[in-house]
Amino acid sequence: DITVHAGETVGIVGESGCGKSVTSLSIMRLLPKVNAQITRGSILFKGKDLLHLSEDEMRRVRGKEIAMVFQEPMTALNPVKTIGTQLMEMPILHLGYSADAAREHAVKMLGKVHIPRADKLIHEYPHQLSGGMRQRVMIAMALSCSPDLLIADEPTTALDVTVQAQILDLMNELQEREHSSIVLITHDLGVVAEMCQTVYVMYAGQVVEHAAIDDLIREPAHPYTQGLMRSLPREEDGGSRLSCIPGNVPLPGSVKVGCRFAERCSQAMGRCTRENPPLLRIAADRMCRCWLYAENGAAEEGKDSHEQIS
Ligand code: SF4
């Protein structure tokens, strides 16, 4: 389960192919219908199960109550519509604004994300803006109806470090002002350490560790998290080769039995290739999916993981 409390920033980390974006798209019910289906579990948002909503009801949730900032703003923004037209759509649709009021709102939102000359920029097209400016527009659009939950899928990956820092500051600032909850999806543990209170580490479609960010950074429990931490460059290691986790994330469904990380794990035991470990509670507010902790008597938390937003 993934739980997000009001006003909290939760990180979801893992390599590419671990299921981070699929998780966020399933919350929004935006998975492609041709090859994806949610077969069980529940997605609880303010007491209602999003999986039971009709498409019309879900459309009212998207953008208004739950909004998303996509990884690559150039492909997420419509290239043939002006910034203003795209920003005006949601207040007209969800808040019932007139065109004039929505335009005024769009300019105000661009101002909130520190975009200069916003009244001129609403007449421009996405290709006329830099990457950082486009990402700001995406954030302004996502926050346009003051959503309760903002899902940011790798919001800074395509940006250079200076702009990345500005965007993270901006998200922090806006969260304080709007009191939204944020789910931050990233493969960058540095970004998580700066932004999040709690973090879920995903591997091959499952949560393998859940902890408060300080505990995770100080003492990662799961061998996969330990590998991720070791691969971060540290000042004291200056000049030496960076460590890496050997191998790749397995394709979905390719590991039929045993721990999904076993092939890459330096601590694997006999049991690891026979049984997939459940999520074990290893401390009051900490969980880990690894047989090493079962040996120490950790209690089983649940057999399956599904997404739960409450
Ligand atoms: Fe490694 Fe075994 Fe733990 Fe999986 S269950 S992470 S293979 S030690």
Tab-separated table of C-alpha atoms and ligand atoms in Angstrom:
chain	number	residue	atom	x	y	z
A	1	ASP	CA	0.000	0.000	0.000
A	2	ILE	CA	1.011	3.588	-0.578
A	3	THR	CA	-0.544	6.095	1.805
A	4	VAL	CA	-0.384	9.869	1.412
A	5	HIS	CA	-1.591	12.107	4.222
A	6	ALA	CA	-2.935	15.626	3.753
A	7	GLY	CA	-0.149	18.170	3.286
A	8	GLU	CA	2.524	15.471	3.085
A	9	THR	CA	5.171	15.025	0.380
A	10	VAL	CA	5.783	11.374	-0.377
A	11	GLY	CA	8.544	10.151	-2.657
A	12	ILE	CA	8.426	7.094	-4.893
A	13	VAL	CA	11.902	6.087	-6.062
A	14	GLY	CA	13.412	3.332	-8.154
A	15	GLU	CA	15.171	2.743	-11.461
A	16	SER	CA	13.450	3.179	-14.802
A	17	GLY	CA	11.090	0.256	-15.344
A	18	CYS	CA	10.256	-0.257	-11.644
A	19	GLY	CA	6.635	0.783	-12.042
A	20	LYS	CA	6.713	4.335	-10.643
A	21	SER	CA	4.957	5.988	-13.560
A	22	VAL	CA	2.530	3.086	-14.017
A	23	THR	CA	1.565	3.553	-10.355
A	24	SER	CA	0.873	7.249	-10.863
A	25	LEU	CA	-1.013	6.687	-14.112
A	26	SER	CA	-3.170	4.052	-12.413
A	27	ILE	CA	-4.107	6.532	-9.678
A	28	MET	CA	-5.245	8.925	-12.429
A	29	ARG	CA	-6.795	5.987	-14.329
A	30	LEU	CA	-4.825	7.025	-17.382
A	31	LEU	CA	-3.260	3.653	-18.205
A	32	PRO	CA	-3.632	2.786	-21.903
A	33	LYS	CA	-6.750	0.607	-22.190
A	34	VAL	CA	-5.306	-1.539	-24.977
A	35	ASN	CA	-2.621	-3.156	-22.856
A	36	ALA	CA	-3.308	-2.353	-19.199
A	37	GLN	CA	-6.001	-3.328	-16.769
A	38	ILE	CA	-6.389	-2.858	-13.007
A	39	THR	CA	-7.635	-6.240	-11.841
A	40	ARG	CA	-7.726	-5.840	-8.065
A	41	GLY	CA	-6.996	-3.546	-5.149
A	42	SER	CA	-8.447	-0.116	-4.452
A	43	ILE	CA	-7.397	3.515	-4.872
A	44	LEU	CA	-8.998	5.383	-1.991
A	45	PHE	CA	-9.097	9.155	-2.259
A	46	LYS	CA	-10.932	11.162	0.403
A	47	GLY	CA	-13.092	8.153	1.235
A	48	LYS	CA	-14.049	7.147	-2.304
A	49	ASP	CA	-12.604	4.354	-4.392
A	50	LEU	CA	-11.470	5.876	-7.687
A	51	LEU	CA	-11.762	2.479	-9.344
A	52	HIS	CA	-15.540	2.614	-8.871
A	53	LEU	CA	-16.063	6.045	-10.460
A	54	SER	CA	-17.559	6.402	-13.947
A	55	GLU	CA	-15.404	8.024	-16.638
A	56	ASP	CA	-17.401	11.283	-16.262
A	57	GLU	CA	-16.897	11.322	-12.497
A	58	MET	CA	-13.206	10.563	-12.958
A	59	ARG	CA	-12.884	13.464	-15.404
A	60	ARG	CA	-14.186	15.755	-12.663
A	61	VAL	CA	-11.503	14.448	-10.291
A	62	ARG	CA	-8.618	14.841	-12.752
A	63	GLY	CA	-7.236	18.352	-12.757
A	64	LYS	CA	-9.556	19.556	-10.007
A	65	GLU	CA	-8.872	17.223	-7.078
A	66	ILE	CA	-5.832	15.302	-8.333
A	67	ALA	CA	-3.464	16.913	-10.804
A	68	MET	CA	-0.339	15.666	-12.468
A	69	VAL	CA	2.907	17.233	-13.647
A	70	PHE	CA	4.340	15.081	-16.407
A	71	GLN	CA	8.011	14.325	-16.970
A	72	GLU	CA	8.443	15.956	-20.349
A	73	PRO	CA	6.472	19.194	-20.680
A	74	MET	CA	7.164	19.496	-24.412
A	75	THR	CA	5.135	16.379	-25.108
A	76	ALA	CA	2.564	16.991	-22.353
A	77	LEU	CA	1.705	20.499	-23.592
A	78	ASN	CA	-0.274	20.790	-26.809
A	79	PRO	CA	2.144	22.256	-29.405
A	80	VAL	CA	-0.596	23.885	-31.528
A	81	LYS	CA	-2.427	25.709	-28.732
A	82	THR	CA	-1.223	28.815	-26.961
A	83	ILE	CA	-0.163	28.633	-23.317
A	84	GLY	CA	-3.185	30.762	-22.398
A	85	THR	CA	-5.701	28.487	-24.142
A	86	GLN	CA	-4.263	25.470	-22.349
A	87	LEU	CA	-4.208	27.190	-18.970
A	88	MET	CA	-7.769	28.486	-19.348
A	89	GLU	CA	-9.296	25.083	-20.054
A	90	MET	CA	-9.387	23.769	-16.479
A	91	PRO	CA	-10.850	26.823	-14.713
A	92	ILE	CA	-13.558	26.990	-17.389
A	93	LEU	CA	-14.285	23.262	-17.085
A	94	HIS	CA	-13.942	22.728	-13.338
A	95	LEU	CA	-14.583	26.121	-11.754
A	96	GLY	CA	-17.190	27.432	-14.217
A	97	TYR	CA	-15.160	30.567	-15.051
A	98	SER	CA	-16.004	32.758	-18.042
A	99	ALA	CA	-13.305	33.125	-20.726
A	100	ASP	CA	-12.264	36.533	-19.330
A	101	ALA	CA	-12.082	35.286	-15.739
A	102	ALA	CA	-10.163	32.178	-16.849
A	103	ARG	CA	-7.649	34.358	-18.748
A	104	GLU	CA	-7.144	36.510	-15.666
A	105	HIS	CA	-6.731	33.335	-13.581
A	106	ALA	CA	-4.170	31.973	-16.091
A	107	VAL	CA	-2.074	35.148	-15.808
A	108	LYS	CA	-2.305	34.962	-12.004
A	109	MET	CA	-1.181	31.307	-11.978
A	110	LEU	CA	1.797	32.099	-14.237
A	111	GLY	CA	2.739	34.875	-11.832
A	112	LYS	CA	2.621	32.381	-8.928
A	113	VAL	CA	5.220	30.198	-10.653
A	114	HIS	CA	7.392	33.288	-11.153
A	115	ILE	CA	6.956	33.631	-14.896
A	116	PRO	CA	7.666	37.213	-15.947
A	117	ARG	CA	5.477	39.111	-18.456
A	118	ALA	CA	2.721	36.494	-17.982
A	119	ASP	CA	0.137	38.661	-19.793
A	120	LYS	CA	2.239	38.421	-22.982
A	121	LEU	CA	3.309	34.807	-22.543
A	122	ILE	CA	-0.266	33.475	-22.606
A	123	HIS	CA	-0.299	34.294	-26.325
A	124	GLU	CA	2.826	32.239	-27.037
A	125	TYR	CA	3.207	28.563	-27.999
A	126	PRO	CA	5.159	25.887	-26.045
A	127	HIS	CA	8.047	25.827	-28.574
A	128	GLN	CA	8.740	29.512	-27.854
A	129	LEU	CA	9.574	28.716	-24.198
A	130	SER	CA	12.666	27.156	-22.591
A	131	GLY	CA	12.451	23.749	-20.830
A	132	GLY	CA	12.330	25.367	-17.385
A	133	MET	CA	9.578	27.782	-18.438
A	134	ARG	CA	7.517	24.938	-19.943
A	135	GLN	CA	7.851	22.963	-16.698
A	136	ARG	CA	6.658	26.025	-14.768
A	137	VAL	CA	3.659	26.256	-17.095
A	138	MET	CA	2.898	22.580	-16.373
A	139	ILE	CA	3.053	23.260	-12.638
A	140	ALA	CA	0.858	26.358	-12.996
A	141	MET	CA	-1.629	24.271	-14.969
A	142	ALA	CA	-1.584	21.441	-12.419
A	143	LEU	CA	-2.166	23.864	-9.528
A	144	SER	CA	-4.733	25.913	-11.390
A	145	CYS	CA	-7.715	24.425	-9.504
A	146	SER	CA	-5.862	24.015	-6.155
A	147	PRO	CA	-5.856	20.190	-6.196
A	148	ASP	CA	-5.705	18.220	-2.943
A	149	LEU	CA	-3.112	15.913	-4.458
A	150	LEU	CA	-0.374	16.742	-6.932
A	151	ILE	CA	1.446	13.881	-8.621
A	152	ALA	CA	4.754	15.028	-10.060
A	153	ASP	CA	6.327	12.408	-12.319
A	154	GLU	CA	10.041	13.164	-12.644
A	155	PRO	CA	9.305	16.904	-12.793
A	156	THR	CA	12.962	17.906	-12.929
A	157	THR	CA	14.599	15.111	-14.943
A	158	ALA	CA	14.783	17.031	-18.206
A	159	LEU	CA	16.139	20.184	-16.550
A	160	ASP	CA	19.619	21.398	-15.705
A	161	VAL	CA	20.538	21.554	-12.003
A	162	THR	CA	19.974	25.287	-11.569
A	163	VAL	CA	16.470	25.153	-13.021
A	164	GLN	CA	15.868	21.898	-11.105
A	165	ALA	CA	16.594	23.686	-7.817
A	166	GLN	CA	14.234	26.523	-8.790
A	167	ILE	CA	11.416	24.095	-9.654
A	168	LEU	CA	11.841	22.194	-6.364
A	169	ASP	CA	11.800	25.455	-4.394
A	170	LEU	CA	8.696	26.439	-6.278
A	171	MET	CA	6.894	23.186	-5.492
A	172	ASN	CA	7.807	23.561	-1.811
A	173	GLU	CA	6.600	27.144	-1.772
A	174	LEU	CA	3.338	26.308	-3.531
A	175	GLN	CA	2.673	23.372	-1.238
A	176	GLU	CA	3.052	25.590	1.802
A	177	ARG	CA	0.683	28.109	0.273
A	178	GLU	CA	-1.952	25.680	-1.093
A	179	HIS	CA	-1.534	22.877	1.540
A	180	SER	CA	-1.650	20.217	-1.176
A	181	SER	CA	-0.247	16.715	-0.780
A	182	ILE	CA	2.487	15.789	-3.236
A	183	VAL	CA	3.560	12.434	-4.629
A	184	LEU	CA	6.997	12.963	-6.107
A	185	ILE	CA	8.150	10.271	-8.505
A	186	THR	CA	11.835	10.265	-9.242
A	187	HIS	CA	14.936	8.113	-9.568
A	188	ASP	CA	16.960	10.835	-7.827
A	189	LEU	CA	17.423	10.174	-4.099
A	190	GLY	CA	18.926	13.648	-3.683
A	191	VAL	CA	15.649	15.225	-4.804
A	192	VAL	CA	13.689	12.956	-2.447
A	193	ALA	CA	15.960	13.865	0.479
A	194	GLU	CA	15.332	17.549	-0.163
A	195	MET	CA	11.574	17.369	-0.686
A	196	CYS	CA	9.941	14.395	1.037
A	197	GLN	CA	8.967	13.345	4.527
A	198	THR	CA	8.475	9.664	3.686
A	199	VAL	CA	9.579	7.517	0.799
A	200	TYR	CA	8.560	4.290	-0.932
A	201	VAL	CA	11.230	2.403	-2.853
A	202	MET	CA	9.808	0.391	-5.756
A	203	TYR	CA	11.399	-2.525	-7.543
A	204	ALA	CA	9.902	-4.541	-10.401
A	205	GLY	CA	6.366	-3.335	-9.715
A	206	GLN	CA	6.394	-3.781	-5.927
A	207	VAL	CA	7.107	-1.582	-2.925
A	208	VAL	CA	10.273	-3.077	-1.395
A	209	GLU	CA	10.887	-0.511	1.345
A	210	HIS	CA	8.928	2.237	3.092
A	211	ALA	CA	10.500	4.580	5.647
A	212	ALA	CA	10.809	8.150	6.850
A	213	ILE	CA	13.358	9.833	4.592
A	214	ASP	CA	15.911	10.458	7.388
A	215	ASP	CA	15.858	6.774	8.434
A	216	LEU	CA	16.202	5.617	4.853
A	217	ILE	CA	19.153	7.867	4.131
A	218	ARG	CA	20.862	7.037	7.439
A	219	GLU	CA	20.319	3.289	7.273
A	220	PRO	CA	18.777	1.811	4.113
A	221	ALA	CA	17.308	-1.612	4.957
A	222	HIS	CA	16.586	-3.371	1.656
A	223	PRO	CA	19.590	-4.580	-0.369
A	224	TYR	CA	18.167	-2.724	-3.400
A	225	THR	CA	17.932	0.565	-1.461
A	226	GLN	CA	21.451	-0.023	-0.146
A	227	GLY	CA	22.614	-0.429	-3.765
A	228	LEU	CA	20.860	2.795	-4.784
A	229	MET	CA	22.510	4.650	-1.910
A	230	ARG	CA	25.944	3.249	-2.743
A	231	SER	CA	25.594	4.444	-6.327
A	232	LEU	CA	25.280	8.090	-5.210
A	233	PRO	CA	28.503	10.078	-5.677
A	234	ARG	CA	30.018	11.149	-2.325
A	235	GLU	CA	32.638	13.764	-1.698
A	236	GLU	CA	34.803	11.413	0.404
A	237	ASP	CA	34.939	8.899	-2.492
A	238	GLY	CA	36.458	11.530	-4.803
A	239	GLY	CA	38.308	9.987	-7.731
A	240	SER	CA	37.154	6.387	-7.197
A	241	ARG	CA	34.751	4.584	-9.526
A	242	LEU	CA	31.062	4.847	-8.704
A	243	SER	CA	29.458	1.687	-7.445
A	244	CYS	CA	26.485	0.263	-9.392
A	245	ILE	CA	23.887	-2.485	-9.040
A	246	PRO	CA	24.766	-5.176	-11.593
A	247	GLY	CA	22.156	-6.269	-14.151
A	248	ASN	CA	18.779	-4.787	-15.081
A	249	VAL	CA	15.237	-4.618	-13.735
A	250	PRO	CA	13.451	-7.809	-14.885
A	251	LEU	CA	10.651	-7.491	-17.424
A	252	PRO	CA	7.159	-7.495	-15.845
A	253	GLY	CA	6.000	-11.046	-15.190
A	254	SER	CA	9.360	-12.607	-16.049
A	255	VAL	CA	10.190	-13.599	-12.436
A	256	LYS	CA	7.692	-16.356	-11.693
A	257	VAL	CA	9.043	-17.494	-8.318
A	258	GLY	CA	11.245	-16.033	-5.623
A	259	CYS	CA	12.349	-12.505	-4.797
A	260	ARG	CA	12.286	-10.255	-7.850
A	261	PHE	CA	15.637	-8.758	-6.853
A	262	ALA	CA	17.372	-12.116	-6.256
A	263	GLU	CA	19.368	-12.164	-9.496
A	264	ARG	CA	21.045	-8.844	-8.639
A	265	CYS	CA	21.283	-9.243	-4.869
A	266	SER	CA	24.646	-9.891	-3.245
A	267	GLN	CA	22.913	-11.156	-0.069
A	268	ALA	CA	20.561	-13.685	-1.716
A	269	MET	CA	19.998	-16.981	0.124
A	270	GLY	CA	18.414	-20.278	-0.922
A	271	ARG	CA	14.914	-19.185	0.137
A	272	CYS	CA	15.139	-16.050	-2.003
A	273	THR	CA	14.901	-17.951	-5.293
A	274	ARG	CA	11.947	-20.056	-4.088
A	275	GLU	CA	9.588	-17.547	-2.392
A	276	ASN	CA	8.813	-13.873	-2.973
A	277	PRO	CA	9.113	-12.132	0.426
A	278	PRO	CA	6.078	-10.270	1.833
A	279	LEU	CA	6.345	-6.709	3.120
A	280	LEU	CA	7.666	-7.050	6.670
A	281	ARG	CA	7.289	-4.491	9.441
A	282	ILE	CA	10.836	-4.012	10.664
A	283	ALA	CA	10.173	-0.995	12.940
A	284	ALA	CA	7.129	1.002	14.066
A	285	ASP	CA	7.019	3.118	10.895
A	286	ARG	CA	9.219	1.092	8.595
A	287	MET	CA	8.630	-1.789	6.186
A	288	CYS	CA	10.887	-3.896	4.027
A	289	ARG	CA	10.301	-6.744	1.563
A	290	CYS	CA	13.272	-9.001	2.265
A	291	TRP	CA	13.771	-12.439	3.822
A	292	LEU	CA	16.802	-11.172	5.784
A	293	TYR	CA	14.380	-9.513	8.225
A	294	ALA	CA	12.095	-12.555	8.546
A	295	GLU	CA	15.111	-14.299	10.066
A	296	ASN	CA	15.048	-11.582	12.745
A	297	GLY	CA	11.360	-12.154	13.484
A	298	ALA	CA	9.827	-9.162	11.619
A	299	ALA	CA	6.032	-9.449	11.208
A	300	GLU	CA	4.389	-9.857	7.810
A	301	GLU	CA	2.530	-6.701	6.777
A	302	GLY	CA	0.583	-7.858	3.697
A	303	LYS	CA	0.837	-10.331	0.883
A	304	ASP	CA	0.124	-8.007	-1.995
A	305	SER	CA	0.769	-4.372	-2.709
A	306	HIS	CA	-1.860	-2.117	-4.177
A	307	GLU	CA	-2.123	1.641	-4.355
A	308	GLN	CA	-4.076	3.380	-1.621
A	309	ILE	CA	-4.381	7.098	-1.325
A	310	SER	CA	-6.200	8.256	1.764
B	1	SF4	FE1	18.143	-10.163	-1.502
B	1	SF4	FE2	16.859	-12.322	-0.617
B	1	SF4	FE3	16.323	-9.943	0.420
B	1	SF4	FE4	15.561	-10.540	-2.061
B	1	SF4	S1	14.826	-11.507	-0.190
B	1	SF4	S2	16.494	-8.661	-1.386
B	1	SF4	S3	17.266	-11.775	-2.758
B	1	SF4	S4	18.256	-11.051	0.541
